[in-house]
Amino acid sequence: MEEPASAVSLTVPASEPQAAVLVLHGGRADGLEAPPPWNLPGARMRPFVRMIGRATAGQGVVLGTVRYRHRGWNGDRQDAARDARRALAELADRVGDVPVVLVGHSMGGRAALRVAGHPRVRGVVGLAPWCPAAEPVAHLADSRIVLVHGDRDRTTDPRASQEFVRRARAGGAEARMIPVPGGDHAMLRRPGFWHRLTTRLVTGLLDPTPRPPRAAAR
């Protein structure tokens, strides 16, 4: 399939970029068709982009969304991760060699974690991420990772996120998980909490301190 003209859509540009946030929405396990122009997983992330944009206004932070060529991860093809790598390369061409924080939901969380070892990635916030048992962690040494998962998620398993964090920390990552009591996969329960917490985590990761920001679900 012919690649789209752009792997990343810049939602909030900056005249003098100092950092960037890339958002990766969810998808499917399998699906070679192109995502429709308007899709629910993408729409679900727009409130996060708006709130992060308000919190970082005037700070030289570029906000963008990764554009997928296919709706699914598609097994060994790992299409979403490939698109995330393409987006990081294109972002560097467009705004320069700035540090990047990735925010990924579900399949997008898996893609973000796959590319977290990229030298420009400062940190990852994974929202209800898809973390299969065999998901690699060796590339995450020294990475800064925060996973946020609702305890009522019936699509991706919060216990799998906890296990991923355990393995990542054993491999040298600065990783932690924040549970969301009552939270579901679509983040429709307690949406304001999801948005505020994610924004706080992103702004903390944009600050080059040695450890991930600490936050507690309340």
Coordinates of N, CA and C in Angstrom, one line a residue:
M1 N 0.8 -1.2 0.0 CA 0.0 0.0 0.0 C 0.9 1.2 0.0
E2 N 0.5 2.2 -0.7 CA 1.3 3.5 -0.8 C 1.2 4.2 0.5
E3 N 2.3 4.7 1.0 CA 2.3 5.4 2.3 C 1.6 6.7 2.2
P4 N 1.0 7.1 3.3 CA 0.3 8.5 3.3 C 1.3 9.5 3.2
A5 N 0.9 10.7 2.8 CA 1.8 11.8 2.6 C 2.6 12.2 3.8
S6 N 1.9 12.0 5.0 CA 2.6 12.4 6.2 C 2.3 11.3 7.3
A7 N 3.3 11.0 8.1 CA 3.1 10.1 9.2 C 2.6 10.7 10.5
V8 N 2.6 12.1 10.5 CA 2.3 12.8 11.7 C 1.5 14.0 11.3
S9 N 0.4 14.3 12.0 CA -0.4 15.5 11.9 C -0.1 16.4 13.0
L10 N 0.4 17.6 12.7 CA 0.8 18.6 13.8 C -0.5 19.3 14.2
T11 N -1.0 19.1 15.4 CA -2.2 19.7 15.9 C -1.9 21.1 16.4
V12 N -0.8 21.2 17.2 CA -0.4 22.5 17.7 C 1.0 22.7 17.4
P13 N 1.3 23.6 16.4 CA 2.7 23.9 16.0 C 3.3 24.9 17.0
A14 N 4.6 25.1 16.8 CA 5.3 26.1 17.7 C 6.3 26.8 16.8
S15 N 6.5 28.1 16.9 CA 7.4 28.8 16.1 C 8.9 28.5 16.4
E16 N 9.2 28.2 17.7 CA 10.5 27.8 18.1 C 10.4 26.6 19.0
P17 N 10.3 25.4 18.4 CA 10.0 24.2 19.1 C 11.1 23.9 20.1
Q18 N 10.7 23.5 21.3 CA 11.6 23.1 22.4 C 11.4 21.6 22.7
A19 N 10.2 21.1 22.5 CA 9.8 19.7 22.8 C 8.6 19.4 22.0
A20 N 8.2 18.1 22.0 CA 7.0 17.7 21.3 C 6.3 16.6 22.0
V21 N 5.0 16.5 21.8 CA 4.2 15.4 22.4 C 3.5 14.8 21.2
L22 N 3.7 13.4 21.0 CA 3.0 12.7 20.0 C 2.0 11.8 20.6
V23 N 0.7 11.8 20.0 CA -0.4 11.1 20.6 C -0.7 9.9 19.6
L24 N -0.8 8.7 20.1 CA -1.1 7.5 19.3 C -2.4 6.9 19.8
H25 N -3.4 6.9 19.0 CA -4.7 6.4 19.4 C -4.7 4.9 19.2
G26 N -5.8 4.3 19.7 CA -5.9 2.8 19.6 C -6.3 2.3 18.3
G27 N -6.4 1.0 18.2 CA -6.8 0.3 16.9 C -7.3 -1.1 17.2
R28 N -6.8 -2.0 16.3 CA -7.3 -3.4 16.4 C -6.1 -4.3 16.4
A29 N -6.3 -5.6 16.8 CA -5.3 -6.6 16.7 C -5.0 -6.8 15.2
D30 N -6.0 -6.9 14.4 CA -5.8 -7.2 13.0 C -6.7 -6.2 12.2
G31 N -6.2 -5.8 11.0 CA -6.9 -5.0 10.1 C -6.0 -4.3 9.2
L32 N -5.9 -4.7 7.9 CA -5.0 -4.1 6.9 C -5.6 -2.9 6.2
E33 N -6.9 -2.7 6.4 CA -7.6 -1.6 5.8 C -7.1 -0.3 6.4
A34 N -7.1 0.8 5.6 CA -6.7 2.1 6.2 C -7.8 2.6 7.1
P35 N -7.4 3.3 8.2 CA -8.4 3.9 9.1 C -9.2 4.9 8.3
P36 N -10.5 5.0 8.7 CA -11.4 6.0 8.0 C -10.9 7.4 8.4
P37 N -11.3 8.4 7.7 CA -10.9 9.8 8.0 C -11.4 10.2 9.4
W38 N -12.5 9.8 9.8 CA -13.0 10.0 11.2 C -13.2 8.7 11.8
N39 N -12.5 8.5 13.0 CA -12.7 7.2 13.7 C -12.8 7.5 15.2
L40 N -13.5 6.6 15.9 CA -13.7 6.8 17.3 C -12.5 6.8 18.1
P41 N -11.5 5.8 17.8 CA -10.3 5.8 18.6 C -9.5 7.2 18.5
G42 N -9.5 7.8 17.3 CA -8.9 9.1 17.2 C -9.6 10.2 17.9
A43 N -10.9 10.1 17.8 CA -11.7 11.2 18.5 C -11.6 11.1 20.0
R44 N -11.4 9.9 20.5 CA -11.3 9.7 22.0 C -10.1 10.4 22.5
M45 N -9.0 10.7 21.7 CA -7.8 11.3 22.2 C -7.8 12.8 22.1
R46 N -8.8 13.4 21.4 CA -8.8 14.8 21.2 C -8.9 15.6 22.5
P47 N -9.7 15.2 23.5 CA -9.7 16.0 24.7 C -8.3 16.0 25.4
F48 N -7.6 14.9 25.3 CA -6.2 14.8 25.8 C -5.4 15.9 25.2
V49 N -5.5 15.9 23.8 CA -4.6 16.9 23.1 C -5.0 18.3 23.5
R50 N -6.3 18.6 23.6 CA -6.7 20.0 24.0 C -6.2 20.4 25.3
M51 N -6.3 19.4 26.3 CA -5.8 19.8 27.7 C -4.3 19.9 27.7
I52 N -3.6 19.0 27.1 CA -2.1 19.1 27.1 C -1.7 20.4 26.4
G53 N -2.4 20.8 25.3 CA -2.1 22.0 24.6 C -2.3 23.2 25.5
R54 N -3.4 23.3 26.3 CA -3.6 24.4 27.2 C -2.5 24.4 28.2
A55 N -2.1 23.3 28.7 CA -1.1 23.2 29.8 C 0.3 23.6 29.4
T56 N 0.6 23.5 28.1 CA 1.9 23.7 27.6 C 2.0 25.0 26.7
A57 N 0.9 25.7 26.6 CA 0.8 26.9 25.7 C 2.0 27.8 26.0
G58 N 2.6 28.3 25.0 CA 3.7 29.3 25.1 C 5.0 28.7 25.6
Q59 N 5.1 27.4 25.6 CA 6.3 26.8 26.1 C 7.1 26.1 25.0
G60 N 6.7 26.4 23.7 CA 7.4 25.8 22.6 C 7.2 24.3 22.4
V61 N 6.1 23.8 22.9 CA 5.8 22.4 22.8 C 4.9 22.1 21.6
V62 N 5.4 21.3 20.7 CA 4.6 20.9 19.5 C 3.8 19.7 19.8
L63 N 2.5 19.7 19.4 CA 1.6 18.6 19.6 C 1.3 18.0 18.3
G64 N 1.3 16.6 18.2 CA 1.0 16.0 17.0 C 0.4 14.6 17.2
T65 N -0.3 14.1 16.2 CA -0.9 12.8 16.3 C -0.3 11.9 15.2
V66 N 0.0 10.6 15.5 CA 0.5 9.7 14.6 C -0.6 9.2 13.6
R67 N -0.3 9.2 12.4 CA -1.2 8.7 11.4 C -0.9 7.3 10.9
Y68 N -1.8 6.4 11.2 CA -1.6 5.0 10.8 C -1.9 4.7 9.4
R69 N -1.2 3.8 8.8 CA -1.5 3.3 7.4 C -2.6 2.2 7.5
H70 N -2.6 1.5 8.6 CA -3.6 0.3 8.7 C -4.2 0.4 10.1
R71 N -5.4 -0.2 10.2 CA -6.2 -0.1 11.5 C -5.6 -1.1 12.5
G72 N -4.9 -2.1 12.1 CA -4.5 -3.1 13.0 C -3.0 -3.2 13.3
W73 N -2.6 -3.9 14.4 CA -1.2 -4.2 14.7 C -0.7 -5.2 13.7
N74 N -1.5 -6.2 13.4 CA -1.2 -7.2 12.4 C 0.0 -8.0 12.6
G75 N 0.1 -8.6 13.8 CA 1.1 -9.6 14.1 C 2.5 -9.2 13.9
D76 N 3.3 -10.0 13.2 CA 4.7 -9.6 13.1 C 4.9 -8.4 12.2
R77 N 3.9 -7.9 11.5 CA 4.0 -6.7 10.7 C 4.2 -5.5 11.7
Q78 N 3.6 -5.5 12.9 CA 3.7 -4.5 13.8 C 3.5 -3.1 13.2
D79 N 2.4 -3.0 12.5 CA 2.2 -1.8 11.6 C 2.2 -0.5 12.5
A80 N 1.5 -0.5 13.6 CA 1.4 0.7 14.4 C 2.8 1.2 14.9
A81 N 3.7 0.2 15.3 CA 5.0 0.6 15.7 C 5.8 1.1 14.6
R82 N 5.7 0.5 13.4 CA 6.4 1.1 12.2 C 5.9 2.5 11.9
D83 N 4.7 2.8 12.1 CA 4.2 4.1 11.8 C 4.7 5.1 12.9
A84 N 4.8 4.6 14.1 CA 5.4 5.5 15.2 C 6.8 5.8 14.9
R85 N 7.6 4.9 14.4 CA 9.0 5.2 14.0 C 9.0 6.2 12.9
R86 N 8.2 6.0 11.9 CA 8.1 7.0 10.8 C 7.7 8.4 11.3
A87 N 6.8 8.4 12.2 CA 6.4 9.7 12.7 C 7.5 10.4 13.5
L88 N 8.3 9.7 14.2 CA 9.4 10.3 15.0 C 10.4 10.8 14.0
A89 N 10.7 10.1 12.9 CA 11.7 10.6 11.9 C 11.1 11.8 11.2
E90 N 9.9 11.8 10.8 CA 9.3 12.9 10.2 C 9.2 14.2 11.1
L91 N 8.9 13.9 12.3 CA 8.8 15.0 13.3 C 10.2 15.7 13.4
A92 N 11.3 14.9 13.4 CA 12.6 15.5 13.5 C 12.9 16.4 12.3
D93 N 12.5 15.9 11.1 CA 12.7 16.7 9.9 C 11.9 18.0 9.9
R94 N 10.7 18.0 10.6 CA 9.9 19.1 10.5 C 10.1 20.2 11.6
V95 N 10.5 19.7 12.8 CA 10.7 20.6 14.0 C 12.1 20.6 14.6
G96 N 12.9 19.7 14.1 CA 14.2 19.6 14.7 C 14.4 18.5 15.7
D97 N 15.6 18.4 16.3 CA 16.0 17.3 17.2 C 15.6 17.7 18.6
V98 N 14.2 17.6 18.8 CA 13.7 18.0 20.1 C 13.3 16.7 20.9
P99 N 13.3 16.8 22.2 CA 12.8 15.6 23.0 C 11.3 15.4 22.8
V100 N 10.9 14.2 22.9 CA 9.5 13.8 22.6 C 8.9 13.0 23.7
V101 N 7.7 13.3 24.1 CA 6.9 12.5 25.0 C 5.8 11.8 24.2
L102 N 5.6 10.5 24.3 CA 4.6 9.8 23.6 C 3.4 9.5 24.6
V103 N 2.2 9.6 24.0 CA 1.0 9.3 24.8 C 0.2 8.3 23.9
G104 N 0.1 7.1 24.4 CA -0.6 6.1 23.5 C -1.7 5.4 24.3
H105 N -2.8 5.2 23.6 CA -3.9 4.4 24.2 C -4.1 3.1 23.5
S106 N -4.2 2.0 24.3 CA -4.5 0.7 23.8 C -3.4 0.2 22.8
M107 N -3.8 0.0 21.6 CA -2.8 -0.4 20.6 C -1.7 0.7 20.4
G108 N -2.1 1.9 20.5 CA -1.2 3.0 20.5 C -0.2 3.0 21.6
G109 N -0.7 2.5 22.8 CA 0.2 2.4 23.9 C 1.3 1.3 23.7
R110 N 0.9 0.2 23.0 CA 1.8 -0.8 22.7 C 2.9 -0.2 21.7
A111 N 2.4 0.5 20.7 CA 3.3 1.1 19.7 C 4.3 2.1 20.4
A112 N 3.8 2.9 21.3 CA 4.6 3.9 22.0 C 5.7 3.1 22.8
L113 N 5.3 2.1 23.5 CA 6.3 1.3 24.3 C 7.3 0.7 23.4
R114 N 6.9 0.2 22.2 CA 7.9 -0.4 21.3 C 9.0 0.6 20.8
V115 N 8.7 1.8 20.7 CA 9.6 2.8 20.2 C 10.2 3.7 21.3
A116 N 9.9 3.3 22.5 CA 10.4 4.1 23.7 C 11.9 4.2 23.8
G117 N 12.6 3.3 23.2 CA 14.1 3.4 23.3 C 14.7 4.3 22.3
H118 N 13.9 5.0 21.5 CA 14.4 5.9 20.5 C 15.1 7.0 21.2
P119 N 16.3 7.5 20.7 CA 17.0 8.5 21.5 C 16.3 9.8 21.7
R120 N 15.3 10.2 20.9 CA 14.6 11.4 21.2 C 13.4 11.3 22.1
V121 N 13.0 10.0 22.5 CA 11.9 9.8 23.3 C 12.3 10.0 24.8
R122 N 11.7 11.0 25.4 CA 12.0 11.3 26.8 C 11.1 10.5 27.7
G123 N 9.9 10.1 27.3 CA 9.1 9.4 28.2 C 7.8 8.9 27.5
V124 N 7.1 8.0 28.1 CA 5.9 7.4 27.6 C 4.8 7.4 28.6
V125 N 3.6 7.8 28.3 CA 2.4 7.6 29.1 C 1.5 6.7 28.3
G126 N 1.3 5.5 28.9 CA 0.5 4.5 28.2 C -0.9 4.4 28.9
L127 N -1.9 4.6 28.2 CA -3.3 4.6 28.7 C -4.0 3.3 28.3
A128 N -4.3 2.5 29.3 CA -4.9 1.2 29.1 C -4.2 0.5 28.0
P129 N -2.8 0.4 28.1 CA -2.1 -0.1 27.0 C -2.3 -1.6 26.8
W130 N -2.0 -2.1 25.6 CA -2.0 -3.5 25.2 C -0.6 -4.0 25.4
C131 N -0.5 -4.8 26.5 CA 0.8 -5.3 26.9 C 0.8 -6.9 26.9
P132 N 1.0 -7.5 25.8 CA 1.0 -9.0 25.8 C 2.1 -9.5 26.6
A133 N 2.0 -10.8 27.0 CA 2.9 -11.4 28.0 C 4.4 -11.4 27.4
A134 N 4.5 -11.5 26.1 CA 5.9 -11.6 25.6 C 6.4 -10.3 25.0
E135 N 5.7 -9.2 25.4 CA 6.1 -7.9 24.9 C 7.6 -7.6 25.3
P136 N 8.5 -7.2 24.4 CA 9.9 -7.0 24.8 C 10.1 -5.8 25.7
V137 N 11.0 -5.9 26.6 CA 11.4 -4.8 27.5 C 12.9 -4.4 27.4
A138 N 13.7 -5.3 26.8 CA 15.1 -5.1 26.8 C 15.6 -3.7 26.3
H139 N 14.8 -3.1 25.4 CA 15.1 -1.8 24.8 C 14.8 -0.6 25.7
L140 N 14.2 -0.9 26.9 CA 13.6 0.1 27.7 C 14.5 0.6 28.8
A141 N 15.7 0.0 28.9 CA 16.7 0.5 30.0 C 16.8 2.0 29.9
D142 N 16.7 2.6 31.1 CA 16.8 4.1 31.3 C 15.6 4.8 30.7
S143 N 14.6 4.1 30.1 CA 13.4 4.8 29.7 C 12.5 5.2 30.8
R144 N 11.7 6.2 30.6 CA 10.8 6.7 31.7 C 9.3 6.4 31.2
I145 N 8.7 5.6 32.0 CA 7.4 5.0 31.5 C 6.4 5.1 32.7
V146 N 5.2 5.6 32.4 CA 4.1 5.6 33.3 C 2.9 4.9 32.6
L147 N 2.4 3.8 33.1 CA 1.2 3.2 32.6 C 0.0 3.5 33.5
V148 N -1.1 3.9 32.9 CA -2.4 4.2 33.6 C -3.4 3.2 33.1
H149 N -4.0 2.5 34.1 CA -5.0 1.5 33.7 C -6.2 1.4 34.6
G150 N -7.3 1.4 34.1 CA -8.5 1.2 34.9 C -8.8 -0.2 35.4
D151 N -9.3 -0.3 36.6 CA -9.4 -1.7 37.1 C -10.7 -2.4 36.6
R152 N -11.5 -1.7 35.8 CA -12.7 -2.3 35.2 C -12.5 -2.5 33.7
D153 N -11.3 -2.5 33.2 CA -11.0 -2.7 31.8 C -11.2 -4.1 31.5
R154 N -12.0 -4.4 30.5 CA -12.3 -5.7 30.0 C -11.7 -6.0 28.6
T155 N -11.0 -5.0 28.1 CA -10.4 -5.2 26.7 C -8.9 -5.4 26.8
T156 N -8.2 -4.6 27.6 CA -6.8 -4.9 27.9 C -6.7 -5.1 29.4
D157 N -5.8 -6.0 29.8 CA -5.7 -6.4 31.2 C -4.8 -5.5 32.0
P158 N -5.4 -4.9 33.1 CA -4.5 -4.1 34.0 C -3.4 -4.9 34.6
R159 N -3.7 -6.2 34.9 CA -2.6 -7.0 35.5 C -1.4 -7.2 34.5
A160 N -1.7 -7.2 33.2 CA -0.7 -7.3 32.2 C 0.2 -6.1 32.2
S161 N -0.5 -4.9 32.4 CA 0.3 -3.7 32.6 C 1.2 -3.7 33.8
Q162 N 0.7 -4.2 34.9 CA 1.5 -4.3 36.1 C 2.7 -5.2 35.9
E163 N 2.5 -6.3 35.2 CA 3.6 -7.2 35.0 C 4.6 -6.6 34.0
F164 N 4.1 -5.9 33.0 CA 5.0 -5.2 32.1 C 5.9 -4.2 32.9
V165 N 5.3 -3.5 33.7 CA 6.1 -2.5 34.6 C 7.1 -3.3 35.4
R166 N 6.7 -4.4 36.0 CA 7.7 -5.2 36.8 C 8.9 -5.6 35.9
R167 N 8.6 -6.1 34.7 CA 9.7 -6.6 33.9 C 10.6 -5.4 33.4
A168 N 9.9 -4.3 33.0 CA 10.7 -3.2 32.6 C 11.6 -2.6 33.6
R169 N 11.1 -2.6 34.9 CA 11.9 -2.1 36.0 C 13.1 -3.0 36.2
A170 N 12.9 -4.3 36.1 CA 13.9 -5.3 36.3 C 15.0 -5.1 35.2
G171 N 14.6 -4.6 34.1 CA 15.5 -4.3 33.0 C 16.2 -3.0 33.0
G172 N 15.9 -2.2 34.0 CA 16.5 -0.9 34.1 C 15.7 0.3 33.7
A173 N 14.4 0.2 33.4 CA 13.6 1.3 33.1 C 13.1 2.0 34.4
E174 N 12.8 3.2 34.3 CA 12.1 4.0 35.4 C 10.6 3.9 35.1
A175 N 10.0 2.9 35.6 CA 8.6 2.6 35.2 C 7.7 2.4 36.4
R176 N 6.4 2.8 36.3 CA 5.5 2.6 37.3 C 4.1 2.6 36.7
M177 N 3.1 2.1 37.5 CA 1.7 2.0 37.0 C 0.8 2.7 38.0
I178 N -0.1 3.4 37.4 CA -1.1 4.1 38.3 C -2.5 3.5 38.0
P179 N -3.1 2.8 38.9 CA -4.4 2.3 38.7 C -5.5 3.4 38.8
V180 N -6.6 3.2 38.0 CA -7.7 4.1 38.0 C -8.9 3.3 38.5
P181 N -9.3 3.5 39.8 CA -10.4 2.8 40.3 C -11.7 3.1 39.6
G182 N -12.4 2.1 39.1 CA -13.6 2.3 38.3 C -13.4 2.6 36.9
G183 N -12.1 2.7 36.4 CA -11.8 3.1 35.1 C -12.0 2.0 34.1
D184 N -12.6 2.3 32.9 CA -12.8 1.3 31.8 C -11.8 1.5 30.7
H185 N -11.9 0.7 29.7 CA -11.0 0.8 28.6 C -11.1 2.0 27.8
A186 N -12.3 2.4 27.5 CA -12.6 3.6 26.7 C -12.4 4.9 27.4
M187 N -12.1 4.8 28.7 CA -11.8 6.0 29.5 C -13.1 6.9 29.6
L188 N -14.2 6.3 29.5 CA -15.5 7.1 29.5 C -16.0 7.2 31.0
R189 N -15.5 6.3 31.9 CA -15.8 6.5 33.3 C -14.7 7.4 33.8
R190 N -15.1 8.5 34.5 CA -14.1 9.4 35.1 C -13.2 10.1 34.1
P191 N -13.8 10.6 33.0 CA -13.0 11.1 31.9 C -12.2 12.3 32.3
G192 N -12.7 13.2 33.1 CA -11.9 14.3 33.6 C -10.7 13.9 34.3
F193 N -10.8 12.8 35.1 CA -9.6 12.4 35.9 C -8.6 11.9 34.9
W194 N -9.0 11.1 33.9 CA -8.0 10.6 32.9 C -7.3 11.8 32.2
H195 N -8.1 12.8 31.8 CA -7.5 13.9 31.1 C -6.5 14.7 32.0
R196 N -6.9 15.0 33.2 CA -6.1 15.8 34.1 C -4.8 15.0 34.5
L197 N -5.0 13.7 34.8 CA -3.8 12.9 35.2 C -2.8 12.8 34.1
T198 N -3.3 12.5 32.9 CA -2.4 12.4 31.7 C -1.7 13.7 31.5
T199 N -2.4 14.8 31.5 CA -1.7 16.1 31.3 C -0.6 16.4 32.4
R200 N -0.9 16.0 33.6 CA 0.1 16.2 34.7 C 1.3 15.3 34.4
L201 N 1.1 14.1 34.0 CA 2.2 13.2 33.7 C 3.0 13.7 32.5
V202 N 2.3 14.1 31.5 CA 3.1 14.6 30.3 C 3.9 15.8 30.7
T203 N 3.3 16.8 31.4 CA 4.1 18.0 31.7 C 5.3 17.6 32.6
G204 N 5.1 16.6 33.5 CA 6.2 16.2 34.3 C 7.3 15.5 33.5
L205 N 7.0 14.7 32.5 CA 7.9 14.1 31.7 C 8.7 15.0 30.8
L206 N 8.0 16.1 30.4 CA 8.7 17.1 29.6 C 9.8 17.9 30.4
D207 N 9.7 17.8 31.7 CA 10.7 18.4 32.5 C 11.8 17.4 32.7
P208 N 13.0 17.7 32.3 CA 14.1 16.7 32.3 C 14.7 16.4 33.7
T209 N 13.8 15.8 34.5 CA 14.2 15.4 35.9 C 14.6 13.9 35.8
P210 N 15.3 13.4 36.8 CA 15.8 12.0 36.7 C 14.8 10.9 36.8
R211 N 13.6 11.2 37.4 CA 12.6 10.2 37.6 C 11.2 10.6 37.1
P212 N 10.3 9.6 36.8 CA 9.0 10.0 36.3 C 8.2 10.7 37.4
P213 N 7.3 11.6 37.0 CA 6.5 12.3 38.0 C 5.7 11.4 38.8
R214 N 5.5 11.7 40.1 CA 4.7 10.8 40.9 C 3.3 11.4 41.0
A215 N 2.3 10.5 40.9 CA 0.9 10.9 41.0 C 0.1 9.7 41.5
A216 N -0.9 10.0 42.2 CA -1.7 9.0 42.8 C -3.2 9.1 42.3
A217 N -3.8 8.0 42.0 CA -5.2 8.0 41.7 C -6.1 8.4 42.9
R218 N -7.0 9.4 42.6 CA -7.8 9.7 43.7 C -9.3 9.8 43.2

